[in-house]
mmCIF file of C-alpha atoms and ligand atoms in Angstrom:
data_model
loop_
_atom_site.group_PDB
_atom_site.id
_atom_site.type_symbol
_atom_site.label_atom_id
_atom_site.label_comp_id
_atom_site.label_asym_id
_atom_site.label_seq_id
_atom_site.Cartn_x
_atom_site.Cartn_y
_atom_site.Cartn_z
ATOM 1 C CA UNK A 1459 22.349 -40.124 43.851
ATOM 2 C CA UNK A 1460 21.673 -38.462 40.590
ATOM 3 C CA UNK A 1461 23.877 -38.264 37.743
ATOM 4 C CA UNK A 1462 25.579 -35.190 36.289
ATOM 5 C CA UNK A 1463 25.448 -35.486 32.834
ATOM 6 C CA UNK A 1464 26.863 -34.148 29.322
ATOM 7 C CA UNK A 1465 24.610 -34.994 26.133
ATOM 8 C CA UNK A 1466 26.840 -34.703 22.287
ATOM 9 C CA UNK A 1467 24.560 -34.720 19.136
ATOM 10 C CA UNK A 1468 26.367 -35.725 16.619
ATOM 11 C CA UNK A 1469 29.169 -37.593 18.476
ATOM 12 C CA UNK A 1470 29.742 -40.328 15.916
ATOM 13 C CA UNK A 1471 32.097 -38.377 13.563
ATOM 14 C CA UNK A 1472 33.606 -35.153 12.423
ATOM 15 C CA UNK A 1473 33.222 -32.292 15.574
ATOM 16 C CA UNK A 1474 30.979 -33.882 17.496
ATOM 17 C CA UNK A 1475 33.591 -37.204 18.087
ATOM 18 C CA UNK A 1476 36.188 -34.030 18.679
ATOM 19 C CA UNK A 1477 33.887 -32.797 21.392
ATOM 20 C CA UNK A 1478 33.294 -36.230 22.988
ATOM 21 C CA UNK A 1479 36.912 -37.476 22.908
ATOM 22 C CA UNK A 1480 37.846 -33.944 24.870
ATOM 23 C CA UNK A 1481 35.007 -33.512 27.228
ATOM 24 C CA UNK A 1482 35.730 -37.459 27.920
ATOM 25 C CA UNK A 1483 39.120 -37.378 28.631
ATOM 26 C CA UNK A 1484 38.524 -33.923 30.368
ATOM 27 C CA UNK A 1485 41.022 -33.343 33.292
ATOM 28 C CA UNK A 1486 40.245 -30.028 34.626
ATOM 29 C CA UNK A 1487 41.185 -28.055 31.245
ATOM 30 C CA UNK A 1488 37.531 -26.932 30.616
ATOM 31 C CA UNK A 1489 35.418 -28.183 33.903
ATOM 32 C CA UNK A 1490 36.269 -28.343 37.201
ATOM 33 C CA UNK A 1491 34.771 -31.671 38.084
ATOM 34 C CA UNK A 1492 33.875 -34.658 35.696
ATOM 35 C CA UNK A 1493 30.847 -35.942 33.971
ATOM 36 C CA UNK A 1494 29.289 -38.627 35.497
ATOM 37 C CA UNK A 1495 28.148 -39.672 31.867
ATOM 38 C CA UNK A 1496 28.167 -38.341 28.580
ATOM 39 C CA UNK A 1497 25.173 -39.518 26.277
ATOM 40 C CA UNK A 1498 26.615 -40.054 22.880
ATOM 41 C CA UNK A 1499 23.455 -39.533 20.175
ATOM 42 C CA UNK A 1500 23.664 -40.517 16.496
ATOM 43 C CA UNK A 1501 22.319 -43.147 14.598
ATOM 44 C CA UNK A 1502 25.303 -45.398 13.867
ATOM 45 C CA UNK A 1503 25.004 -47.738 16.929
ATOM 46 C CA UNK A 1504 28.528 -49.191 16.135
ATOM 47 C CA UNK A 1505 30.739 -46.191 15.726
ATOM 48 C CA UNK A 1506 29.412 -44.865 18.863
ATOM 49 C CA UNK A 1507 30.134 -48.684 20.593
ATOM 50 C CA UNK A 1508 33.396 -48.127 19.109
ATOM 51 C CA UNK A 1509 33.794 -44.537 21.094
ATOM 52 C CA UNK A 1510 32.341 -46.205 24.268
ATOM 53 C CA UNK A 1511 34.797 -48.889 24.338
ATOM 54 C CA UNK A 1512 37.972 -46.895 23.713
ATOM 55 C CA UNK A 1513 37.205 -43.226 25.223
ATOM 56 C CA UNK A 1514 35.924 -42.282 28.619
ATOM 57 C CA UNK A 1515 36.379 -45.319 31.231
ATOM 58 C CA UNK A 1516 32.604 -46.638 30.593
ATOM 59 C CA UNK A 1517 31.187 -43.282 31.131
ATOM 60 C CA UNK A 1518 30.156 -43.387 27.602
ATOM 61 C CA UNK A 1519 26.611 -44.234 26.882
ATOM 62 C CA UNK A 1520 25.552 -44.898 23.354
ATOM 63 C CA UNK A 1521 22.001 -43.498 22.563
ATOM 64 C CA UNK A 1522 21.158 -44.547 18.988
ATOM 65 C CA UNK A 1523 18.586 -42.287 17.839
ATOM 66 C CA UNK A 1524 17.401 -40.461 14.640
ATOM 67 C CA UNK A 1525 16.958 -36.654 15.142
ATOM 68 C CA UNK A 1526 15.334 -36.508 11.801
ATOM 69 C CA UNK A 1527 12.281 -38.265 13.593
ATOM 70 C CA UNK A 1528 9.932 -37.417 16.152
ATOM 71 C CA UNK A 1529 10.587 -41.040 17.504
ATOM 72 C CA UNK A 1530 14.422 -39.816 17.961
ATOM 73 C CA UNK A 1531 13.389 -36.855 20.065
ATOM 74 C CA UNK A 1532 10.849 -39.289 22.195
ATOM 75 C CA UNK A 1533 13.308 -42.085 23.079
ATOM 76 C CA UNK A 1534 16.153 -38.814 24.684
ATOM 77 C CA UNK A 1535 12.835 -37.345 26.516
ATOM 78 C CA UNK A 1536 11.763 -40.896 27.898
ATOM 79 C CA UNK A 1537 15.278 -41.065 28.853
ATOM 80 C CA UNK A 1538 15.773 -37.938 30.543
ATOM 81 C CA UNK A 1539 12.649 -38.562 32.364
ATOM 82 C CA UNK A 1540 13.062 -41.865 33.800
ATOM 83 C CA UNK A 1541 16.447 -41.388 34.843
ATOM 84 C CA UNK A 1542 15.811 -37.437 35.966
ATOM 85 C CA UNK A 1543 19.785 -36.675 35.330
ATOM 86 C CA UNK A 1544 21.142 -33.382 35.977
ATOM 87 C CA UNK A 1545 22.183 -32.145 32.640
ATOM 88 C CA UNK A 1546 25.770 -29.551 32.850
ATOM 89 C CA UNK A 1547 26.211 -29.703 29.068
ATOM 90 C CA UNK A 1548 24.207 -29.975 25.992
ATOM 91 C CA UNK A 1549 26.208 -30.197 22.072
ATOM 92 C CA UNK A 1550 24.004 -30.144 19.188
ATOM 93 C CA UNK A 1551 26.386 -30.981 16.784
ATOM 94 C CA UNK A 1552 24.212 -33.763 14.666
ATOM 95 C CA UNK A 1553 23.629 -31.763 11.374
ATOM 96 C CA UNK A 1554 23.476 -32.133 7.570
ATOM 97 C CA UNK A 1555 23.233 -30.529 4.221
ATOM 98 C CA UNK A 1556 22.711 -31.534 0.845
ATOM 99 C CA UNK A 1557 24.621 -29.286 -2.228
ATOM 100 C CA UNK A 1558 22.640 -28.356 -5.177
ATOM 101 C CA UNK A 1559 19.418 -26.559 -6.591
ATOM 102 C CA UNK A 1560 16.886 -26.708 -4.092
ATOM 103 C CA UNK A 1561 14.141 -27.464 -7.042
ATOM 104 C CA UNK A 1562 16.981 -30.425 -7.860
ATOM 105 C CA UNK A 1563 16.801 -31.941 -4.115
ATOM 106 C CA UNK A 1564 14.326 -34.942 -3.312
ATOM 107 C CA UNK A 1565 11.480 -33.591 -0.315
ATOM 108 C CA UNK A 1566 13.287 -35.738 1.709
ATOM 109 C CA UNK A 1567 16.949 -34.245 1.316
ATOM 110 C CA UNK A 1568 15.568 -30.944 2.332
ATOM 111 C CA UNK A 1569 12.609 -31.617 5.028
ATOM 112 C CA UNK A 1570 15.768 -33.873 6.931
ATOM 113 C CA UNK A 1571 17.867 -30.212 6.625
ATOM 114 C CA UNK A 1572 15.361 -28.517 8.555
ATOM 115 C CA UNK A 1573 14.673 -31.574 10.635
ATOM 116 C CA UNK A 1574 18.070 -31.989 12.080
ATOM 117 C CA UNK A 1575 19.839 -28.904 11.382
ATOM 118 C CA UNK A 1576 16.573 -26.561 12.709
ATOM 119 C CA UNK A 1577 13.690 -28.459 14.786
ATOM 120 C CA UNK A 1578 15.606 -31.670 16.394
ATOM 121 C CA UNK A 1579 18.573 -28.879 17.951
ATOM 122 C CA UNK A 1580 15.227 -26.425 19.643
ATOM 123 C CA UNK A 1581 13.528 -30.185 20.707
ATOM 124 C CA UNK A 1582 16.893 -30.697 22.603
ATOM 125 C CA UNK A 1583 17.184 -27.813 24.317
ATOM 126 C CA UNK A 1584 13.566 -27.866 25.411
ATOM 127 C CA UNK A 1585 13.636 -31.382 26.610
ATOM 128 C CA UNK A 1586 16.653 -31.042 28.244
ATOM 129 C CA UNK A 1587 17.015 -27.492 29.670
ATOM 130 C CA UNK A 1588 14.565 -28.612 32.540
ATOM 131 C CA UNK A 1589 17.216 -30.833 33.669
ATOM 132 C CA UNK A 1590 20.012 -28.175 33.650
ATOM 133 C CA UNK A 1591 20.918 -25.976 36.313
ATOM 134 C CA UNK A 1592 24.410 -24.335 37.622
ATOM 135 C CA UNK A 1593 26.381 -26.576 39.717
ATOM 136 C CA UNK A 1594 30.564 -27.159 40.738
ATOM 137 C CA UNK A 1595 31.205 -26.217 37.099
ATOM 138 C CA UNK A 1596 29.256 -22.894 37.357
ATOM 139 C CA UNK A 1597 26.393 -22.083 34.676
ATOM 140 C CA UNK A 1598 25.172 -24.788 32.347
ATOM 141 C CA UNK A 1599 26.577 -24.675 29.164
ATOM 142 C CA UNK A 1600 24.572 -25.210 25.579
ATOM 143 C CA UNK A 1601 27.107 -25.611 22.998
ATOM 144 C CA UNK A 1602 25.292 -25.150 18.706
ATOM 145 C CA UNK A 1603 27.042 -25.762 15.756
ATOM 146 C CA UNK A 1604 25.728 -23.241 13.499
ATOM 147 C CA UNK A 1605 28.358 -22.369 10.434
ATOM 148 C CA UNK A 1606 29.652 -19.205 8.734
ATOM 149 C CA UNK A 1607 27.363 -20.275 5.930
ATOM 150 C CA UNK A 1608 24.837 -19.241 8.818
ATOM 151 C CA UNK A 1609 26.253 -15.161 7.447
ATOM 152 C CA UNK A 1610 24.546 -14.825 4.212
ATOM 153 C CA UNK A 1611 22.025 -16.617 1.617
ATOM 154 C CA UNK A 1612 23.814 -18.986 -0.151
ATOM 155 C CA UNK A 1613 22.392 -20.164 -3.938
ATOM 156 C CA UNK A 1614 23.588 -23.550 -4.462
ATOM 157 C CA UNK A 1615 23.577 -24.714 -0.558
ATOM 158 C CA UNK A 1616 20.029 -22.590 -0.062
ATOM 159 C CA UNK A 1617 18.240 -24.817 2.226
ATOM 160 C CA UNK A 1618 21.326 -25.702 4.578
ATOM 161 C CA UNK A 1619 22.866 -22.022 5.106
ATOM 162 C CA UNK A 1620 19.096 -20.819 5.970
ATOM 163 C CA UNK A 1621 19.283 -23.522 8.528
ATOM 164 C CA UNK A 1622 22.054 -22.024 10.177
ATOM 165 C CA UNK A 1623 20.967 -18.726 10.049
ATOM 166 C CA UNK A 1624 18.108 -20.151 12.377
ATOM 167 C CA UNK A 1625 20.270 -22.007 14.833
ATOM 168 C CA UNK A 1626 22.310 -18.006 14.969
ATOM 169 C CA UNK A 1627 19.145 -16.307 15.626
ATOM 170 C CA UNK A 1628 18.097 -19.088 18.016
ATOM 171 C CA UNK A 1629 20.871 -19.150 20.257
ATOM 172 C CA UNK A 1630 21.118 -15.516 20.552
ATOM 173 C CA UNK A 1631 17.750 -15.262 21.390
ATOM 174 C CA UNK A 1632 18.131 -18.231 23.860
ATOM 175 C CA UNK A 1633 21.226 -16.896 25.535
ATOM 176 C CA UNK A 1634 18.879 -14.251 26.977
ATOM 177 C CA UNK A 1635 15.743 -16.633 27.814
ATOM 178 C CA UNK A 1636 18.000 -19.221 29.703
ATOM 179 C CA UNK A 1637 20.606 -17.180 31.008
ATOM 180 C CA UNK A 1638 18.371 -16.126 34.708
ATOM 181 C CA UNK A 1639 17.855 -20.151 34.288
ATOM 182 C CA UNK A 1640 21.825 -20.637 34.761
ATOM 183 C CA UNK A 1641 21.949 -21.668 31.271
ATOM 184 C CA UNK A 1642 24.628 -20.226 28.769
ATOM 185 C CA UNK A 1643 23.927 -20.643 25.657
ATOM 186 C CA UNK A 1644 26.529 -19.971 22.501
ATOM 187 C CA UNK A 1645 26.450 -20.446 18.785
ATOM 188 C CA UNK A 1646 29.579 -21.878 17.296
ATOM 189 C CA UNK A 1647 30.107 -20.515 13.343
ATOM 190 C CA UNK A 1648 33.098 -22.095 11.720
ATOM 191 C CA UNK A 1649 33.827 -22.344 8.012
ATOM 192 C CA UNK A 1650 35.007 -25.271 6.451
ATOM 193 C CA UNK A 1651 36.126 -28.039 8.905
ATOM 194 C CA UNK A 1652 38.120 -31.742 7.729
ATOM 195 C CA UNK A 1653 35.564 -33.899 8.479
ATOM 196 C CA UNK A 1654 32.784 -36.491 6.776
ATOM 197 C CA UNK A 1655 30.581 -33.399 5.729
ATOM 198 C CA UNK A 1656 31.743 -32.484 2.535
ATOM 199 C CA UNK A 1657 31.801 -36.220 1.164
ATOM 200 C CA UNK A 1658 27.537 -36.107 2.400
ATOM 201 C CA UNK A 1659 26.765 -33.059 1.460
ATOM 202 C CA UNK A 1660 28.039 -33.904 -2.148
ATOM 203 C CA UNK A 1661 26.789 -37.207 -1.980
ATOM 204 C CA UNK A 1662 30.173 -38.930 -2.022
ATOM 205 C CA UNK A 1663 31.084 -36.913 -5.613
ATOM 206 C CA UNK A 1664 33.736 -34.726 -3.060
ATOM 207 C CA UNK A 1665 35.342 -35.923 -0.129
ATOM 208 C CA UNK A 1666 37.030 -32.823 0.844
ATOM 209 C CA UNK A 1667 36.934 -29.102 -0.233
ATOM 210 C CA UNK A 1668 38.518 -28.713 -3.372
ATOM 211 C CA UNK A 1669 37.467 -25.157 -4.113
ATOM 212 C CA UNK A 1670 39.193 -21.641 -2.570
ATOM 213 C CA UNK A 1671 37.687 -23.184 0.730
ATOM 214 C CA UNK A 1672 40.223 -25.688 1.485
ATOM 215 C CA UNK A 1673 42.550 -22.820 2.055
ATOM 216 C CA UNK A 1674 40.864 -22.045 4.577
ATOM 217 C CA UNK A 1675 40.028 -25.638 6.601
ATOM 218 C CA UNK A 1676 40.849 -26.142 10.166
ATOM 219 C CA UNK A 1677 41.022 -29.461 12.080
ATOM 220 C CA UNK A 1678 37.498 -30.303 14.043
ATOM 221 C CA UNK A 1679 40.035 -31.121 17.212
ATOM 222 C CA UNK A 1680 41.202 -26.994 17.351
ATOM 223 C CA UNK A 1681 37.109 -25.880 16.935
ATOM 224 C CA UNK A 1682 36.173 -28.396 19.756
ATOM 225 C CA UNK A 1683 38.672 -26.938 21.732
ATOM 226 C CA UNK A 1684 38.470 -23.283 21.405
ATOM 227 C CA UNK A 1685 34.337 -23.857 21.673
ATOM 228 C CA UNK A 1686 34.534 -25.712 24.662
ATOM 229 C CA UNK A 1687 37.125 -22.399 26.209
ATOM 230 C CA UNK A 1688 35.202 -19.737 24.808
ATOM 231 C CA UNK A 1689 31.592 -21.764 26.472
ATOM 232 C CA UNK A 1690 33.698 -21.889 30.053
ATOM 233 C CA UNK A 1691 33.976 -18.433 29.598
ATOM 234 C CA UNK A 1692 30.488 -17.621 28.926
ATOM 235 C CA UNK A 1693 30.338 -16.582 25.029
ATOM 236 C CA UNK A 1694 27.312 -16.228 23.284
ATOM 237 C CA UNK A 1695 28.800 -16.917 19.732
ATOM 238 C CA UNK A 1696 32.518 -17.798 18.326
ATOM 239 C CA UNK A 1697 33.158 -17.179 15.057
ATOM 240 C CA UNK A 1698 36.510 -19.346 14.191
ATOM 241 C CA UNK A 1699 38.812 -18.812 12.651
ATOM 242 C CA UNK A 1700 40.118 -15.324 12.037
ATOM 243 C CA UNK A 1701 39.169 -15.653 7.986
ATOM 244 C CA UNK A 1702 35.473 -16.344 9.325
ATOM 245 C CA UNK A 1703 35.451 -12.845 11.343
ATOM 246 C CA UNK A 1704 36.314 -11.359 7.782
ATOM 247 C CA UNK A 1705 33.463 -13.098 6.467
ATOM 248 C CA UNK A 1706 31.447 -12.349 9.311
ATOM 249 C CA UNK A 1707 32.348 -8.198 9.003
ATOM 250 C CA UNK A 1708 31.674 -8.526 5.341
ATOM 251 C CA UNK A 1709 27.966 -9.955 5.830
ATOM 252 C CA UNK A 1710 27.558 -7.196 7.622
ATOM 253 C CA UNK A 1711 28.963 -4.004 5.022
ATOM 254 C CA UNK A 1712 28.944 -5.350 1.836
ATOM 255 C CA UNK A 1713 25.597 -5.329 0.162
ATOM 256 C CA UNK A 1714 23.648 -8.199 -0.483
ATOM 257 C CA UNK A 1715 23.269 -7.558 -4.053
ATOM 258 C CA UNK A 1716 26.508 -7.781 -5.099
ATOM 259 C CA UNK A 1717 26.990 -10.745 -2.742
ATOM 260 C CA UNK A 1718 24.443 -12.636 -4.685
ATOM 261 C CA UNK A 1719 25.447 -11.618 -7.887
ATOM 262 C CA UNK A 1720 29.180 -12.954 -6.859
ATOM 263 C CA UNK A 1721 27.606 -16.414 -5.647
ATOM 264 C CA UNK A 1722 25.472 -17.116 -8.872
ATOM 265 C CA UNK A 1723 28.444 -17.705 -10.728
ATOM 266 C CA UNK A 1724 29.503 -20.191 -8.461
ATOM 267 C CA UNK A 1725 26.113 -22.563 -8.139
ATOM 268 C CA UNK A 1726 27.122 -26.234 -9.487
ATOM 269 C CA UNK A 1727 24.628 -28.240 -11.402
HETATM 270 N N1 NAP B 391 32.528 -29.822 8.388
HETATM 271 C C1 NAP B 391 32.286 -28.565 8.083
HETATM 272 O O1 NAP B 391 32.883 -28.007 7.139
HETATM 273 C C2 NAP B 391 31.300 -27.772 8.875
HETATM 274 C C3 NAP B 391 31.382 -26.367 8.839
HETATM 275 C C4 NAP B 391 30.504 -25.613 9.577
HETATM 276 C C5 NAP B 391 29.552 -26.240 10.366
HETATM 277 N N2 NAP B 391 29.478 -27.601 10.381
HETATM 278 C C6 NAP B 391 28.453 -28.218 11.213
HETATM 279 O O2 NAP B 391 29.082 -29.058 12.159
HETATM 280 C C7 NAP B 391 28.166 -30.043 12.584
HETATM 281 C C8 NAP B 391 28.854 -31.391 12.577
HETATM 282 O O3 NAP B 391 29.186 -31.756 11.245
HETATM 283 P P1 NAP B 391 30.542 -32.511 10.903
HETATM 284 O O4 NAP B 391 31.367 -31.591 10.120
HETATM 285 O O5 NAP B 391 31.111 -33.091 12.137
HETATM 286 O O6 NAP B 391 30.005 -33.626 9.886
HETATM 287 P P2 NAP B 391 29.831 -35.192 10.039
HETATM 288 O O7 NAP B 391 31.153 -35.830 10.311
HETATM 289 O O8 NAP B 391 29.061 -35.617 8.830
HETATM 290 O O9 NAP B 391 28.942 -35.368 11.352
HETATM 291 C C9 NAP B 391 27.555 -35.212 11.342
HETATM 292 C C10 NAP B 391 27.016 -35.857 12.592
HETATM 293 O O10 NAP B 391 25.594 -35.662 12.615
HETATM 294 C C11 NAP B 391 24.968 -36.912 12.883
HETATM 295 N N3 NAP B 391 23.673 -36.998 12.212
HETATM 296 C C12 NAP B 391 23.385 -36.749 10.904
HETATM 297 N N4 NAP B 391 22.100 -37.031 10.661
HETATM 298 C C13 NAP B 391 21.565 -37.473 11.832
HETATM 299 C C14 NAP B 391 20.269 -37.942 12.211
HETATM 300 N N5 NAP B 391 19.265 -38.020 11.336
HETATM 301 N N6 NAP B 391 20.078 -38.324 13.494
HETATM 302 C C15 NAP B 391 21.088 -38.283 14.396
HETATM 303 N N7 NAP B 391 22.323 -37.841 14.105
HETATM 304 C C16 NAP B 391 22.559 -37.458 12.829
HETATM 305 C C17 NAP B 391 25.915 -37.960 12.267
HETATM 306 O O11 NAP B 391 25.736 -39.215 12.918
HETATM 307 P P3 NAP B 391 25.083 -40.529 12.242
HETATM 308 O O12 NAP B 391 25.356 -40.463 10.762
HETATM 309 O O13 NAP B 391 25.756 -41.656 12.941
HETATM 310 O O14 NAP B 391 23.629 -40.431 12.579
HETATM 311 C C18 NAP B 391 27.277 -37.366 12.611
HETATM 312 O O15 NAP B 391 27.665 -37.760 13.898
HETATM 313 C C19 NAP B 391 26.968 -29.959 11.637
HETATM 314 O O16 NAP B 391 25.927 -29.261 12.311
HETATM 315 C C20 NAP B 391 27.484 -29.138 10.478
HETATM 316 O O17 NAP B 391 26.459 -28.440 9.852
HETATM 317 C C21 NAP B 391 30.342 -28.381 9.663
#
């Protein structure tokens, strides 16, 4: 009997633990029928025994893995493979970004950007849209985390808001190539969200958003939810909330130069 499946990047904090917790306790709000098991990737083995223990009734299944390596990617294919699940939902939520001058950051800081923010979220959806098909709960459903930052170039946070501009293009561009597959694909931009990211992307000097941002932060619980509606409902991209369409509008009619010239002023050593 195989196993209908949902796989969460990212599900050991911040949105991706919002996403788990929901599609876990799931009761007909966003599918019709349950998972049979959710795979629950990160690296920190004991915040995702934690999840499995108190979320889910034991259909939690901690997969330790680090999507900055190739080895990551391997151990979720080897997986897949052996136990040939049918896959009804894929998250790729598991992302990072480090502030500062890109000529300031260490190779590592910014090859682990594109790592897990770029090339391990198109690894997963290769490796795992073989296993996904439509089913009781209608089309597959491939759920990115991209980011408002995803809008426009952004000096100071460079390398991470190119990233996202990738996993945009990506999506879009998937939506179409999976979409005769049964496969809907949908790119999730928020702006900022109250979770761990701020305190790792400034290295611990910031634990939340302090600047004209944290007017505008919304709780990763909310984004989870609305995502998880709008992907039911076949999206291709949700731009949440309402002061991220602004920003969205404005990528699109205000010119870049006077963008960039506004942003300069605001790059932190
Ligand atoms: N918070 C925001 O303001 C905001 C806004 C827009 C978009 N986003 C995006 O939302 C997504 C989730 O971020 P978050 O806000 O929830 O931050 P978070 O709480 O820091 O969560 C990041 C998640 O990514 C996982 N991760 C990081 N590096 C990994 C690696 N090498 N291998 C496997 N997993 C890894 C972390 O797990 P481990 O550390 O256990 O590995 C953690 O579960 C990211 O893609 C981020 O870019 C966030």
């Amino acid at each position: 009997m195989y196993q209908k499946i949902a796989i969460i990047t990212g599900s050991s904090s911040g949105i991706g633990k919002a996403f788990l917790e929901l599609v876990a306790g799931d009761n007909g709000e966003f599918f019709k029928t349950p998972f049979d098991e959710i795979w629950a990737v990160a690296r920190r083995e004991d915040a995702l025994k934690e999840l499995a223990s108190s979320v889910g009734n034991g259909r939690i299944v901690p997969v330790v893995a680090d999507l900055a390596s190739d080895s990551g990617i391997s151990l979720i294919e080897d997986k897949l493979r052996t136990e040939e699940p049918v896959v009804g939902l894929l998250i790729n939520s598991a992302g990072m970004g480090i502030k500062g001058r890109v000529t300031d950051k260490s190779s590592k800081a910014l090859d682990d950007t594109i790592r897990i923010n770029c090339s391990a979220l198109s690894q997963m959806i290769r490796i795992c849209a073989p296993y996904m098909k439509p089913g009781e709960n209608g089309h597959a459903k491939i759920i990115n985390i991209a980011s408002s930052a995803g809008f426009l170039p952004q000096p100071g946070f460079a390398c991470y808001a190119a990233s996202k501009s990738y996993v945009i293009s990506f999506s879009r561009a998937l939506s179409c190539e999976l979409k005769p597959k049964g496969i809907d694909v949908m790119a999730v931009c928020p702006g900022p969200v109250a979770t761990d990211f701020q305190r790792r992307a400034t290295e611990g000097k910031e634990t939340d958003f302090n600047d004209w941002r944290k007017n505008f932060v919304i709780d990763p619980v909310k984004l989870s939810r609305k995502s998880l509606k709008a992907s039911v409902r076949g999206r291709r991209m949700l731009v949440y909330p309402f002061s991220q369409k602004l920003l969205h509008l404005a990528s699109k009619i205000v010119p870049i130069s006077w963008i960039l010239a506004f942003e300069s002023g605001a790059v932190k050593e």
